[in-house]
Every structure is written in structure tokens, then in C-alpha cells.
Coordinates of C-alpha atoms and ligand atoms in Angstrom, one line a residue:
M1 CA -120.2 68.7 -25.3
V2 CA -122.8 66.4 -23.6
A3 CA -123.5 66.7 -20.0
S4 CA -125.0 63.2 -20.0
A5 CA -121.9 61.5 -21.4
G6 CA -121.0 58.6 -19.2
L7 CA -124.6 57.8 -18.3
H8 CA -125.6 54.2 -18.7
P9 CA -127.8 54.0 -21.9
L10 CA -130.8 53.0 -19.9
E11 CA -130.6 55.8 -17.3
P12 CA -133.8 57.8 -17.4
L13 CA -133.6 61.3 -18.9
T14 CA -132.3 63.8 -16.4
I15 CA -134.1 67.1 -15.7
D16 CA -131.5 68.8 -17.9
E17 CA -132.0 66.3 -20.7
V18 CA -135.8 66.7 -20.6
R19 CA -135.5 70.4 -20.8
R20 CA -133.1 70.2 -23.7
A21 CA -135.2 67.7 -25.6
V22 CA -138.2 70.0 -25.4
D23 CA -136.1 73.1 -26.3
L24 CA -134.6 71.3 -29.3
V25 CA -138.0 70.3 -30.6
R26 CA -139.3 73.9 -30.1
S27 CA -136.3 75.4 -31.8
Q28 CA -136.4 73.1 -34.8
H29 CA -140.1 72.9 -35.4
P30 CA -142.8 75.5 -35.4
I31 CA -144.5 74.7 -32.1
G32 CA -147.0 77.3 -31.0
E33 CA -148.7 78.1 -27.8
R34 CA -151.5 75.6 -28.4
W35 CA -149.3 72.5 -28.6
R36 CA -149.1 69.9 -25.8
F37 CA -146.5 67.3 -25.0
P38 CA -148.3 64.1 -24.1
V39 CA -145.0 62.1 -23.8
V40 CA -141.4 63.1 -23.1
T41 CA -139.2 60.1 -22.2
L42 CA -136.0 58.2 -22.9
K43 CA -135.8 56.7 -26.3
E44 CA -134.2 53.4 -25.3
P45 CA -131.2 52.6 -27.5
P46 CA -131.4 49.4 -29.6
K47 CA -131.2 46.3 -27.4
A48 CA -128.0 45.1 -29.2
T49 CA -126.4 48.4 -28.4
V50 CA -127.3 48.1 -24.7
L51 CA -126.1 44.5 -24.5
A52 CA -122.8 45.4 -26.0
Y53 CA -122.3 48.5 -23.8
Q54 CA -119.2 48.8 -21.8
P55 CA -118.6 51.6 -19.3
G56 CA -117.1 54.5 -21.1
D57 CA -118.7 53.7 -24.4
A58 CA -120.4 56.7 -26.1
V59 CA -124.0 55.9 -26.8
D60 CA -126.3 58.5 -28.5
R61 CA -128.7 59.8 -25.8
Q62 CA -132.1 60.2 -27.3
A63 CA -135.5 61.4 -26.2
F64 CA -138.9 60.2 -27.6
L65 CA -141.7 62.8 -27.7
V66 CA -145.3 62.8 -28.6
L67 CA -146.8 66.2 -29.5
L68 CA -150.3 67.3 -30.0
D69 CA -151.3 70.5 -31.8
N70 CA -154.7 71.5 -30.3
D71 CA -155.4 73.9 -33.3
T72 CA -155.2 71.2 -36.0
G73 CA -155.7 68.2 -33.8
H74 CA -152.6 66.6 -35.4
T75 CA -150.4 64.3 -33.4
Y76 CA -146.6 63.9 -34.0
E77 CA -143.8 61.7 -32.8
A78 CA -140.4 63.1 -32.5
V79 CA -137.0 61.6 -31.7
V80 CA -134.3 64.0 -30.5
S81 CA -130.7 63.3 -30.2
L82 CA -129.3 65.0 -27.1
T83 CA -125.8 64.0 -28.2
T84 CA -126.0 65.8 -31.6
A85 CA -128.6 68.4 -30.6
Q86 CA -130.8 67.4 -33.6
V87 CA -134.4 66.4 -34.1
V88 CA -133.6 63.1 -35.8
S89 CA -137.1 62.1 -36.7
W90 CA -140.4 63.9 -36.9
Q91 CA -143.6 62.2 -38.0
H92 CA -147.2 63.1 -38.3
L93 CA -149.6 60.3 -37.2
P94 CA -152.9 60.7 -39.0
G95 CA -156.0 59.9 -37.0
I96 CA -154.2 59.2 -33.8
Q97 CA -155.3 60.5 -30.4
P98 CA -152.5 60.5 -27.9
N99 CA -153.1 59.9 -24.2
I100 CA -155.1 62.3 -22.0
M101 CA -152.9 64.6 -19.9
A102 CA -153.4 65.6 -16.3
D103 CA -153.7 69.3 -17.0
E104 CA -156.1 68.7 -19.8
L105 CA -158.4 67.3 -17.2
E106 CA -158.3 70.6 -15.2
D107 CA -159.0 72.6 -18.3
C108 CA -161.8 70.2 -19.2
E109 CA -163.5 70.5 -15.8
A110 CA -163.4 74.3 -16.1
A111 CA -165.0 74.2 -19.6
V112 CA -167.8 72.0 -18.4
R113 CA -168.6 74.0 -15.3
S114 CA -168.8 77.3 -17.3
H115 CA -171.2 75.9 -19.9
P116 CA -174.7 77.3 -19.6
D117 CA -176.4 74.0 -20.6
F118 CA -174.5 72.1 -17.9
Q119 CA -175.3 74.8 -15.4
A120 CA -179.0 74.4 -16.3
A121 CA -178.8 70.6 -15.9
V122 CA -177.3 71.0 -12.5
A123 CA -179.8 73.6 -11.5
R124 CA -182.7 71.4 -12.6
R125 CA -181.4 68.8 -10.2
G126 CA -181.4 71.4 -7.4
L127 CA -177.6 71.1 -6.9
P128 CA -175.3 74.0 -6.2
L129 CA -172.8 74.4 -9.0
D130 CA -169.9 75.2 -6.7
Q131 CA -170.3 71.6 -5.2
V132 CA -170.2 69.9 -8.5
V133 CA -167.0 68.0 -9.5
V134 CA -166.4 67.0 -13.1
D135 CA -164.1 63.9 -13.7
P136 CA -163.1 63.6 -17.3
W137 CA -162.8 60.0 -18.7
A138 CA -161.6 58.6 -21.9
I139 CA -164.6 58.2 -24.3
G140 CA -163.5 54.9 -25.9
H141 CA -164.5 53.9 -29.4
F142 CA -168.0 52.5 -30.1
G143 CA -168.3 53.2 -33.9
F144 CA -170.2 56.5 -33.5
K145 CA -169.5 58.4 -36.8
E146 CA -169.9 61.8 -35.2
E147 CA -167.1 61.1 -32.8
E148 CA -164.5 60.3 -35.5
G149 CA -161.6 62.6 -35.8
Q150 CA -162.4 64.6 -32.6
R151 CA -160.4 64.5 -29.4
L152 CA -163.1 63.8 -26.9
S153 CA -163.6 63.2 -23.2
R154 CA -166.6 62.0 -21.4
C155 CA -167.1 63.4 -18.0
L156 CA -168.6 61.8 -14.9
C157 CA -170.1 64.3 -12.4
Y158 CA -170.2 64.2 -8.6
V159 CA -171.2 66.4 -5.7
R160 CA -168.7 67.4 -3.1
T161 CA -170.9 68.4 -0.2
T162 CA -168.2 70.0 1.9
P163 CA -164.7 70.9 0.8
E164 CA -163.3 67.8 2.5
S165 CA -165.9 65.3 1.5
N166 CA -165.7 62.2 -0.7
F167 CA -167.4 63.2 -3.9
Y168 CA -167.0 59.8 -5.4
A169 CA -169.8 58.7 -3.0
R170 CA -172.3 61.1 -4.5
P171 CA -172.5 60.6 -8.3
I172 CA -174.8 62.7 -10.4
D173 CA -175.9 59.6 -12.3
G174 CA -177.1 60.2 -15.8
L175 CA -175.5 63.6 -16.4
V176 CA -172.5 63.1 -18.8
P177 CA -171.0 66.1 -20.5
V178 CA -168.8 65.4 -23.6
V179 CA -165.9 67.7 -24.3
D180 CA -163.7 68.3 -27.3
L181 CA -160.3 68.5 -25.7
N182 CA -158.7 70.3 -28.6
A183 CA -161.2 73.1 -28.6
M184 CA -161.8 72.6 -24.9
A185 CA -165.5 73.1 -25.6
V186 CA -168.6 71.1 -24.6
V187 CA -169.9 69.3 -27.6
R188 CA -173.0 67.8 -26.0
I189 CA -174.5 67.0 -22.7
E190 CA -175.9 63.5 -22.3
D191 CA -178.7 63.6 -19.8
V192 CA -180.5 60.3 -19.3
G193 CA -182.7 61.3 -16.4
E194 CA -182.6 62.9 -13.1
V195 CA -181.6 60.3 -10.5
P196 CA -181.3 61.6 -6.9
V197 CA -177.8 61.9 -5.6
P198 CA -177.2 59.3 -2.9
P199 CA -177.9 60.6 0.6
E200 CA -174.9 59.5 2.5
P201 CA -171.6 61.4 2.4
G202 CA -169.5 58.2 2.3
E203 CA -166.6 59.7 4.3
Y204 CA -163.4 57.8 4.9
A205 CA -160.9 60.6 5.6
R206 CA -159.1 60.7 8.9
E207 CA -160.7 63.9 10.0
F208 CA -164.1 62.1 10.1
Y209 CA -162.8 59.2 12.2
Q210 CA -160.3 60.7 14.6
D211 CA -162.6 60.4 17.6
R212 CA -163.2 56.7 16.7
F213 CA -159.7 55.4 16.1
R214 CA -159.2 52.1 17.8
P215 CA -156.9 52.6 20.9
D216 CA -155.0 49.3 21.3
L217 CA -152.4 49.5 18.5
K218 CA -148.9 49.4 20.0
P219 CA -145.9 50.7 18.1
L220 CA -144.1 48.4 15.7
S221 CA -140.7 49.5 14.5
I222 CA -138.5 48.3 11.7
T223 CA -134.8 49.3 12.2
Q224 CA -131.7 48.4 10.2
P225 CA -129.0 50.0 12.4
D226 CA -126.3 49.3 9.7
G227 CA -128.5 50.5 6.9
P228 CA -130.0 48.5 4.1
S229 CA -128.2 45.6 2.4
F230 CA -128.7 47.1 -1.1
H231 CA -126.4 49.4 -3.1
I232 CA -127.6 52.0 -5.5
D233 CA -125.5 53.5 -8.4
G234 CA -127.7 55.9 -10.4
H235 CA -130.6 53.7 -11.3
Q236 CA -128.7 50.4 -10.9
I237 CA -129.6 48.4 -7.8
R238 CA -127.6 45.5 -6.3
W239 CA -129.0 43.4 -3.5
Q240 CA -127.8 40.0 -2.3
R241 CA -127.1 38.2 -5.6
W242 CA -129.5 40.3 -7.6
Q243 CA -128.6 43.1 -10.0
M244 CA -131.0 45.2 -12.0
R245 CA -131.6 48.7 -13.3
I246 CA -134.8 50.6 -13.0
G247 CA -136.4 53.2 -15.3
F248 CA -139.6 55.2 -15.2
T249 CA -141.8 56.2 -18.1
P250 CA -144.9 58.4 -18.1
R251 CA -146.9 55.6 -19.5
E252 CA -145.8 52.5 -17.7
G253 CA -144.3 54.0 -14.5
L254 CA -141.7 51.6 -13.1
V255 CA -139.7 49.6 -15.7
L256 CA -137.1 46.9 -14.8
Y257 CA -134.1 46.4 -17.0
Q258 CA -131.3 43.8 -17.1
V259 CA -132.4 41.8 -14.2
G260 CA -129.7 39.2 -13.4
Y261 CA -128.5 37.0 -10.6
E262 CA -124.9 36.5 -9.6
D263 CA -123.9 32.9 -9.6
G264 CA -120.4 31.5 -9.7
G265 CA -118.8 34.9 -9.9
Q266 CA -120.8 36.1 -12.9
V267 CA -124.1 37.9 -13.3
R268 CA -126.5 35.6 -15.3
P269 CA -129.2 37.5 -17.2
I270 CA -132.9 36.7 -16.6
L271 CA -135.0 39.6 -17.9
Y272 CA -133.8 42.3 -20.3
R273 CA -136.9 44.4 -19.7
A274 CA -140.1 43.9 -17.7
S275 CA -143.0 46.2 -17.1
M276 CA -146.8 46.3 -16.9
A277 CA -147.5 47.4 -20.4
E278 CA -151.2 47.9 -20.5
M279 CA -154.2 47.9 -18.2
V280 CA -157.9 47.9 -18.9
V281 CA -160.9 48.0 -16.6
P282 CA -164.1 47.0 -18.4
Y283 CA -167.3 47.7 -16.4
G284 CA -170.3 45.5 -16.8
D285 CA -173.4 47.8 -16.7
P286 CA -175.1 48.2 -20.1
R287 CA -177.0 51.4 -19.4
P288 CA -176.3 54.5 -21.5
Q289 CA -174.4 56.4 -18.8
H290 CA -172.2 53.3 -17.9
F291 CA -171.5 51.2 -21.0
R292 CA -168.5 53.2 -22.1
K293 CA -166.6 52.8 -18.8
N294 CA -163.5 50.7 -19.6
A295 CA -160.4 52.8 -18.9
F296 CA -157.0 51.9 -20.4
D297 CA -155.1 53.3 -17.5
L298 CA -151.8 53.2 -19.4
G299 CA -152.6 53.8 -23.0
E300 CA -155.3 56.4 -22.4
H301 CA -153.7 58.1 -19.4
G302 CA -150.3 56.9 -18.1
V303 CA -149.7 55.4 -14.7
G304 CA -146.2 57.0 -14.6
M305 CA -147.6 60.5 -14.9
L306 CA -150.2 59.7 -12.3
A307 CA -147.7 58.3 -9.8
N308 CA -147.8 59.4 -6.1
S309 CA -145.1 61.1 -4.2
L310 CA -144.6 58.5 -1.4
T311 CA -144.2 59.0 2.3
N312 CA -141.9 57.0 4.6
G313 CA -143.8 55.2 7.3
C314 CA -147.0 55.4 5.4
D315 CA -146.6 54.0 1.9
C316 CA -143.4 52.2 2.7
F317 CA -142.1 51.2 6.0
G318 CA -138.5 50.8 7.3
E319 CA -135.2 51.8 5.8
I320 CA -136.4 53.3 2.6
R321 CA -134.6 54.7 -0.4
Y322 CA -136.5 56.6 -3.1
F323 CA -136.1 57.5 -6.7
D324 CA -137.7 60.6 -8.2
A325 CA -139.6 60.5 -11.5
V326 CA -138.6 63.2 -14.0
L327 CA -141.7 63.9 -16.1
T328 CA -143.3 66.8 -17.9
D329 CA -146.6 68.6 -17.7
S330 CA -148.6 68.9 -20.9
R331 CA -146.8 72.1 -22.0
G332 CA -143.4 70.3 -21.8
N333 CA -142.3 71.9 -18.6
V334 CA -140.3 69.6 -16.3
A335 CA -142.4 68.1 -13.5
V336 CA -140.6 66.0 -11.0
T337 CA -142.6 63.6 -8.9
E338 CA -140.4 63.2 -5.8
N339 CA -140.1 59.8 -4.1
A340 CA -142.0 58.1 -6.9
V341 CA -140.3 54.7 -6.6
C342 CA -139.7 53.1 -3.2
L343 CA -136.9 50.6 -2.6
H344 CA -136.7 48.7 0.7
E345 CA -136.1 45.2 2.2
E346 CA -138.8 43.2 4.0
D347 CA -138.6 40.2 6.3
F348 CA -140.7 37.6 4.7
G349 CA -141.1 34.7 7.1
I350 CA -139.0 31.6 6.7
L351 CA -136.9 30.9 3.6
W352 CA -136.3 27.2 4.4
K353 CA -136.2 24.9 7.4
H354 CA -135.6 21.4 8.5
T355 CA -135.6 19.7 11.9
D356 CA -133.4 16.6 12.2
W357 CA -135.1 15.4 15.4
R358 CA -132.8 12.4 15.8
R359 CA -129.9 14.8 16.6
D360 CA -132.1 17.6 17.9
H361 CA -130.9 19.9 15.1
V362 CA -132.9 22.7 13.6
D363 CA -131.7 24.6 10.6
V364 CA -133.9 27.6 9.5
R365 CA -133.3 30.7 7.5
R366 CA -135.2 33.9 7.5
S367 CA -136.4 35.0 4.1
R368 CA -135.8 38.6 3.1
R369 CA -137.1 40.2 0.0
L370 CA -136.3 43.4 -1.9
V371 CA -139.3 45.5 -2.8
V372 CA -139.4 47.9 -5.7
S373 CA -142.7 49.7 -6.0
F374 CA -144.7 52.7 -6.9
I375 CA -148.4 53.7 -6.5
A376 CA -150.6 55.6 -9.0
T377 CA -153.9 57.3 -8.5
V378 CA -156.2 57.0 -11.6
D379 CA -159.3 59.0 -10.8
N380 CA -161.1 57.1 -8.1
Y381 CA -158.8 54.1 -8.0
E382 CA -155.3 53.5 -6.5
Y383 CA -153.0 50.9 -7.9
G384 CA -149.8 49.8 -6.1
F385 CA -147.3 48.1 -8.4
Y386 CA -144.8 45.9 -6.5
W387 CA -141.8 43.8 -7.7
Y388 CA -140.4 41.4 -5.1
F389 CA -137.0 39.7 -5.4
Y390 CA -136.2 36.8 -3.1
Q391 CA -132.9 35.2 -2.0
D392 CA -133.8 31.9 -3.7
G393 CA -134.1 33.5 -7.2
T394 CA -137.8 34.0 -7.1
I395 CA -139.3 37.1 -8.7
Q396 CA -142.9 38.1 -7.8
Y397 CA -145.2 40.8 -9.2
E398 CA -148.1 42.1 -7.2
I399 CA -150.7 44.7 -7.8
K400 CA -152.4 46.2 -4.8
L401 CA -155.8 47.6 -5.7
T402 CA -157.4 50.2 -3.4
G403 CA -159.1 53.6 -3.6
I404 CA -162.8 54.2 -4.2
L405 CA -165.2 52.2 -6.2
L406 CA -166.9 53.6 -9.3
V407 CA -170.6 53.9 -8.5
G408 CA -173.9 54.8 -9.9
A409 CA -177.0 56.0 -8.0
L410 CA -180.2 54.4 -7.1
A411 CA -180.3 51.1 -9.0
D412 CA -183.5 49.5 -7.7
Q413 CA -182.3 46.2 -9.3
P414 CA -178.5 46.3 -9.1
K415 CA -178.1 43.3 -11.4
Y416 CA -174.9 44.6 -12.8
G417 CA -173.5 45.9 -9.5
T418 CA -173.8 45.7 -5.7
L419 CA -175.6 48.0 -3.3
V420 CA -172.8 49.2 -1.1
A421 CA -174.6 52.0 0.7
P422 CA -178.1 53.5 0.5
E423 CA -178.8 54.3 -3.1
V424 CA -175.1 53.6 -4.1
N425 CA -174.7 50.9 -6.8
A426 CA -171.1 49.8 -7.2
L427 CA -170.7 48.5 -10.8
N428 CA -169.3 45.1 -11.6
H429 CA -166.0 45.3 -13.3
Q430 CA -162.7 43.5 -14.0
H431 CA -159.2 44.9 -13.8
F432 CA -156.9 43.4 -16.4
F433 CA -153.1 43.8 -16.4
A434 CA -150.9 42.9 -19.3
M435 CA -147.2 42.3 -18.6
R436 CA -144.5 42.6 -21.1
L437 CA -141.6 40.3 -20.0
D438 CA -138.6 40.3 -22.3
F439 CA -136.8 37.2 -21.0
D440 CA -133.1 36.6 -21.7
V441 CA -132.5 33.5 -19.6
D442 CA -128.7 33.2 -19.8
G443 CA -128.8 35.1 -23.0
C444 CA -131.2 36.1 -25.8
P445 CA -132.1 32.8 -27.5
N446 CA -134.9 31.2 -25.4
S447 CA -137.7 28.8 -26.0
V448 CA -141.1 28.6 -24.3
Y449 CA -143.0 25.5 -23.1
E450 CA -146.4 24.9 -21.6
V451 CA -146.3 22.3 -18.9
N452 CA -149.5 20.3 -18.2
S453 CA -149.9 17.5 -15.7
H454 CA -151.8 14.4 -16.7
A455 CA -153.2 11.5 -14.7
E456 CA -152.1 8.2 -16.1
P457 CA -155.1 6.0 -16.9
L458 CA -155.7 2.9 -14.9
G459 CA -153.9 -0.1 -16.4
P460 CA -151.1 -2.6 -16.0
E461 CA -148.6 0.3 -15.6
N462 CA -150.8 2.1 -13.1
P463 CA -152.7 -0.6 -11.2
Y464 CA -153.4 1.6 -8.2
G465 CA -154.4 4.8 -10.0
N466 CA -151.9 7.0 -8.4
A467 CA -149.7 7.8 -11.3
W468 CA -149.5 11.2 -12.9
Y469 CA -146.8 13.1 -14.9
A470 CA -145.9 16.5 -16.2
E471 CA -145.6 17.0 -19.9
S472 CA -143.8 19.9 -21.6
T473 CA -145.1 21.1 -25.0
L474 CA -142.9 23.5 -27.0
L475 CA -144.8 26.6 -28.1
E476 CA -143.3 26.7 -31.6
R477 CA -145.0 29.6 -33.2
E478 CA -147.0 32.7 -32.2
Q479 CA -150.5 31.2 -32.9
A480 CA -149.8 28.1 -30.9
A481 CA -148.5 30.3 -28.0
Q482 CA -151.8 32.0 -27.4
R483 CA -152.9 30.1 -24.2
Q484 CA -155.3 30.2 -21.3
I485 CA -154.6 29.4 -17.7
D486 CA -155.8 26.0 -16.3
P487 CA -155.7 26.3 -12.5
L488 CA -157.2 22.9 -11.9
G489 CA -154.6 21.3 -14.1
G490 CA -151.7 23.1 -12.5
R491 CA -150.7 24.6 -15.8
Y492 CA -147.6 26.7 -16.0
W493 CA -145.2 28.0 -18.7
K494 CA -141.5 27.8 -18.7
V495 CA -138.9 29.9 -20.5
V496 CA -135.7 28.0 -21.1
N497 CA -132.4 28.5 -22.8
P498 CA -131.9 25.4 -24.9
N499 CA -128.2 26.2 -25.3
V500 CA -127.3 26.3 -21.6
Q501 CA -127.6 23.3 -19.3
N502 CA -127.4 22.9 -15.6
R503 CA -125.3 20.1 -14.0
L504 CA -128.1 17.6 -14.6
G505 CA -128.1 18.3 -18.3
Q506 CA -131.5 20.2 -18.2
P507 CA -131.9 23.5 -20.0
V508 CA -131.8 26.4 -17.6
G509 CA -135.1 28.2 -17.2
F510 CA -137.7 30.1 -15.3
K511 CA -141.3 29.2 -14.9
L512 CA -144.3 31.6 -14.9
I513 CA -146.8 30.6 -12.3
P514 CA -150.2 32.3 -12.7
G515 CA -151.8 33.7 -9.6
E516 CA -155.4 34.9 -9.4
N517 CA -156.8 35.2 -12.9
V518 CA -160.1 35.2 -14.7
R519 CA -161.6 35.4 -18.2
P520 CA -163.1 38.6 -19.5
F521 CA -166.9 38.7 -19.3
A522 CA -167.3 41.2 -22.1
H523 CA -168.8 39.5 -25.3
P524 CA -166.1 38.5 -27.8
D525 CA -167.7 40.9 -30.3
A526 CA -167.9 43.8 -27.8
P527 CA -166.0 46.9 -28.9
I528 CA -163.8 46.6 -25.8
M529 CA -162.6 43.1 -26.9
Q530 CA -161.5 44.6 -30.2
R531 CA -159.7 47.4 -28.6
A532 CA -158.2 45.3 -25.8
G533 CA -157.7 42.2 -28.0
F534 CA -154.9 41.0 -25.7
L535 CA -157.7 40.0 -23.3
K536 CA -158.5 37.0 -25.5
H537 CA -155.6 35.0 -24.0
H538 CA -153.7 34.9 -20.8
L539 CA -150.4 34.1 -22.4
W540 CA -148.9 35.4 -25.7
V541 CA -145.4 34.9 -26.9
T542 CA -143.8 37.0 -29.6
P543 CA -140.3 37.2 -31.0
Y544 CA -138.6 40.4 -29.7
G545 CA -139.6 43.4 -31.8
A546 CA -138.2 46.8 -30.9
D547 CA -141.5 48.5 -31.8
E548 CA -143.7 45.9 -30.1
N549 CA -144.1 47.4 -26.7
F550 CA -147.8 47.9 -26.0
P551 CA -150.3 45.0 -26.3
A552 CA -153.2 47.2 -27.4
G553 CA -151.0 49.2 -29.8
P554 CA -149.1 52.4 -29.2
Y555 CA -152.2 54.7 -29.2
P556 CA -155.3 53.1 -27.8
N557 CA -157.1 56.3 -26.9
Q558 CA -160.3 56.4 -29.1
H559 CA -158.8 53.7 -31.3
P560 CA -161.2 51.2 -32.8
G561 CA -158.9 48.3 -32.0
G562 CA -157.1 45.5 -33.7
E563 CA -153.7 46.8 -32.9
G564 CA -151.0 45.2 -30.8
L565 CA -150.8 41.5 -30.0
P566 CA -153.6 40.2 -32.2
K567 CA -152.1 42.0 -35.2
W568 CA -148.5 41.2 -34.7
T569 CA -149.1 37.5 -34.1
Q570 CA -151.0 37.1 -37.3
A571 CA -147.6 36.6 -38.9
D572 CA -147.3 33.4 -36.8
R573 CA -143.6 33.9 -36.4
P574 CA -141.4 31.1 -35.1
L575 CA -140.4 31.2 -31.5
E576 CA -138.0 28.4 -30.8
N577 CA -134.5 29.3 -29.7
T578 CA -135.0 32.9 -30.4
D579 CA -135.2 36.2 -28.5
V580 CA -138.7 35.9 -27.0
V581 CA -141.1 38.2 -25.2
L582 CA -143.8 36.8 -22.9
W583 CA -147.0 38.7 -22.4
Y584 CA -148.9 37.6 -19.4
V585 CA -152.4 38.9 -18.9
F586 CA -154.1 38.6 -15.5
G587 CA -157.4 39.8 -14.3
H588 CA -158.9 40.7 -10.9
H589 CA -162.6 40.0 -10.9
H590 CA -164.5 42.6 -8.9
V591 CA -168.0 42.0 -7.8
P592 CA -168.1 44.8 -5.2
R593 CA -168.8 44.1 -1.5
P594 CA -170.2 46.5 1.1
E595 CA -166.8 46.2 2.8
D596 CA -165.2 47.8 -0.2
W597 CA -167.0 51.0 0.7
P598 CA -166.4 53.9 1.2
V599 CA -162.7 53.1 0.6
M600 CA -161.5 49.7 -0.5
P601 CA -159.2 47.6 1.6
V602 CA -156.3 46.4 -0.6
A603 CA -157.0 43.5 -2.9
Y604 CA -154.0 41.7 -4.3
S605 CA -153.3 40.2 -7.7
G606 CA -150.2 39.0 -9.5
F607 CA -148.0 36.1 -10.5
T608 CA -144.6 34.6 -9.8
L609 CA -141.5 33.8 -11.8
K610 CA -139.4 30.9 -10.3
P611 CA -136.1 29.6 -11.3
L612 CA -136.5 26.1 -12.9
G613 CA -133.3 24.3 -13.3
F614 CA -131.6 27.7 -13.6
F615 CA -129.6 26.7 -10.6
D616 CA -128.0 23.4 -9.8
Q617 CA -129.7 23.2 -6.4
N618 CA -131.4 25.5 -3.8
P619 CA -129.3 28.7 -4.4
A620 CA -130.1 30.0 -0.9
L621 CA -128.0 27.6 1.2
D622 CA -125.5 30.4 1.6
V623 CA -128.0 32.7 3.4
P624 CA -126.5 32.9 6.9
P625 CA -128.6 31.9 10.0
S626 CA -130.1 34.7 12.0
P627 CA -127.9 36.1 14.8
K628 CA -130.5 34.8 17.2
A629 CA -130.2 31.3 15.9
C630 CA -132.0 28.8 18.0
H631 CA -130.2 25.6 19.0
Ligands
LIG1 CO1 -162.1 47.0 -8.7

């Protein structure tokens, strides 16, 4: 009866399943022409079901949908069983605005361009309407009564001088149409003054530089004549000792499931599920046309639905395998993003080395890493999301930030930004990323510790002042587990399984090592700090909750805030020896540079997870020497 029988319960929905899910909802509920489908994705089975799953078991395949009726403005959640062909739950969510969809943006741009008041504002500035680009943004929530209950978008406007030109370089600063996305009608046009459009075109595209390309770059090839070392079965990946599954959701994009490492003939679990679960980019300019800029790129948009189709040799390099993303447009039609996820191996310098000069003996191993990645374009910015797996059990996460800065025009005193080109003011901003890391280190019950290093005071036991020690503090409950980084103190956190010891009697664990990070510069009482309450701490720990997936709550679009981590953790639930989820929040602090213009060279930000007593010793002694071994 079910074409999908036999699929692993965490396999993403197939094209056929997406189609059937939408058809089932349409046939069992009165869904008219004016409805949209903001989300259609796999409804993951309960964790216990997945953990108990054996090949051949029958697990109900379900889809999760969010629906929006543009006529009433009502939002609904639906769960569809593809196994029984039934809509098993249907719920109206009062006062909720779901994420903004890509084709809403197109309709919105058309509505603005055809509005006479907008046309008049453009004409007053002496700009040709056919060169004007309208970029709809989420409007946020700032307590304005007249915006309650409406589905609104706030549009930034630009001039595209030629069909190929970089319109983000030429903002129409101060002209901000606001659109009701349900009615698809302009509700007002904010016009705070006619600022000249910056004079330079700000071109970066290859057609503008081809006569200037540097001539001295010789070919560099990566070949794997026997193919890659990984194996793929559906969305399961095996590489070296690593095993994992991947998924892809419209909101988060790439998701990792059931990451484990084979050791002593068995796969030892490390992470049940890991994803970047929210992102927010607060801008730091208080002027009326700029203060609302603080995109939640997941909750208000969805980096999965904005994923790029990747190209071999450009986005990824070498022996590449791709995974497609099965998504929908806003009308519920299947929309496949081909080559959305890239899988490949990279040489990564040396893995370990020692020279025993007394016997003229050198032992060195090359490090190789497995890279699983995707790239999303969110308006002007590009984000690359990279998971790296190393042969010594290390896991690394890295964001690559690139694309085009968000700019205003003609700030004579760019206090809250940087002049990056004549009359172009790139606004100060911060990019914050919130990771949801459902650890299962050798099984579900885990405990989390903070490790701080202390210098021993001078005294009889430390007469020469050199002594220092690392002290582990158990994070017993949720409130005590809301922590900040301390880079000068070398602070890290470790997740251990207190029930499993290594050969030294230590509990097996993994440590989370912060990378670049920063505090938010928005005031604690600022609306954005209520809406993105997870920014108040770099680390949060919660006991596993099946419905606790998004740190700013499930529907941040136009939401006043208070949802998600700050709300859940008020219960101050105990964390010791339980199924824990770590939430790590890291920020990239962006005071723009002229060199970030007109397109930004990649900036990197991320963190590392390292085995900590998980193994009995260096687990990479079995990596063979390179064929070209010296000595
Ligand atoms: Co930036």
C-alpha cells in the first residue's frame, strides 16, 4: 500500500510523498486557491521509535505542513500520515504569522511597483521605475498597534542601472513601502527623505572584470582515481569510522542525524540530531529606515528553501557527490533544488607527526576530512554551512559568510557603519547562529559540565607561581546552565555519559570548544532581545523535548518574543544524567571594511566538538601512512 515502506524513518520525504501529503490535505480540508504552504516537510517520528528501529520495521511515515489562508489570514498546522492516507491532526494557530515564502516576495515586488504612490515617490527622485528593485524584508515586531494581526513585509528599494548591474550597491535610502502580504496590497509608504542614490555601480560580476583577471594562476587538480572513500545509502553516509544520516528541511536546510563513530566493532552514538536552528542578524543603525533590520533567516524565511543548486569545481572541488532537496513552492507544488547538499573529502594538512631524531625516524599522517555542506542566499547575503568530520573523532562546524553588505546611502557621519564606497554606508551588524545539538554520547543519558581553569595562588604549595588547574562544574539545572564564553579563561563545556567509562575510569565525553564569538550589542530591553532571547547566553542546556526545536520559538515572524529557550528554561528542569540538548549561540561581529565591498570575501565563524575521554587514546593511529611515505 505504501511506496515508502522500507525507508528509514529519518529519510526525507520523497517527491512522491510530498505530492501525496499536499494532495491528502487538499482532499480532506477545504483549501482554496488563496492558500499557501509555507512548510511541507518530514514529521520526524518520536526519538524512541527511531532509536528502536530495525531494518524492516514498519514506521508510520508522516508529513508536517504549515498552511496559510490569505483570505482569512489564518495559519494552520497539519500532520498527514502517508501510511494511512489520513490527515491525523489539523490545528488553527491564532495570531501566528508563518515564514515568508520565496514566491510571496515576487508577488510583493509586483504589488509595490504597480502602486501609484510608490511610482510617484520614485518619479520625485528622478529615477526610472523600470530600474527599481524591491526587496521585501520581514517587518519584525516593535509594538506598533496598527501592525497587529496583519501579515506585513517591509521593502528595501534599489536601482539596477543596467540589467546585469549590482543593485545592492545603489539603495534608495529612505523609501520603504510596507505591504500586506495576505491582501498583497501596499498599506503605506514610509518616505523619510530623498537621499541621492550612490553614484558608483559597485560591480563585482565576471563580465565587468574579464579583461582584468590576473594571468598567473596555474591549474590545481584534485583527483581520486579510485573514487571517494565514503559510501552512501539513501541519506546514510559512512566514511572512515564515521556514520551518519542527513536530512534537509525548508527551515534549517541540512540536518545531521545519528552521528556515530565505529570503535571496537560497534557504532558508538555521539549526536542524535544536530542543526543550525535559528539565525538572527541585528543591525546597529537607529534611523527610521534602518532600525527594523534584524532578519531571522530561519524562522522568518528558511535557509533550506533558499538553498543554492551547487556546481562542481566552483562551490565544491574534487570528487563530489550531491543530494537534492525536495521542497515545495508556496502553492504546495514540488520544487526540487538539485545538488543542494555537497559531500566530499578534503586533504587537511597533517593529522599527527613525530620525529625520533635519535633513530632518524619520522612518522606522519595526512589528515583527511569529510565535508557535508550547503549554501543559502538570503537576499544580499550568502551563508555557507559546513560540517567537517575528522579521522581523530573531531567534528567541526563552520559558517562561511559572503555576498553583499546591506548598505544605506550618504551618511555624512557614518557612526553606525563604515563608508565602503563613495556615499555608500555599510551598516554595523552582528550575525548570530544558534545551534541545536542533541547529544547522545554513548546513549541518551548525558550530563554537562563547564570547565574553567584557575591559577593557584602563590603559597607553600605553589612557591614558584606556575601552578594552575582545570575544574569541572556540573550544570545541574537549566538556569545554572545559561552560560557565557570566557576566552581568556579557556572555558569550555563537556558532555559526558556518567554511565560509561573509558579504560582510565573517566566518563566518556565530548567537549564543545567555542570559536569566534561576541556578545550582542543591542540593549537588553530592545525588542530584538525579547524576540531573539536566546542571544542572552552563549550556552543553554535543556532536557530533550520533542517540541523544543527552535530557540526563538516555532514562529518568530512578527512575534513579540519571549518564546523558545527563555520560556522553556523557566521551569529550571534538572539536567544531570538525562537526555540533554545543548544550544550553542555564536556571533560574528561585523564592522564592515572597504575590502568587504562590492562583494565580501568569505568570513569564517564556528566551533569544534572534540572527543574527551571518549576514546582510550588517539583513535587515529590506524590511519595508514601516505603511499609517498618519507623515510
Ligand atoms: Co556581515
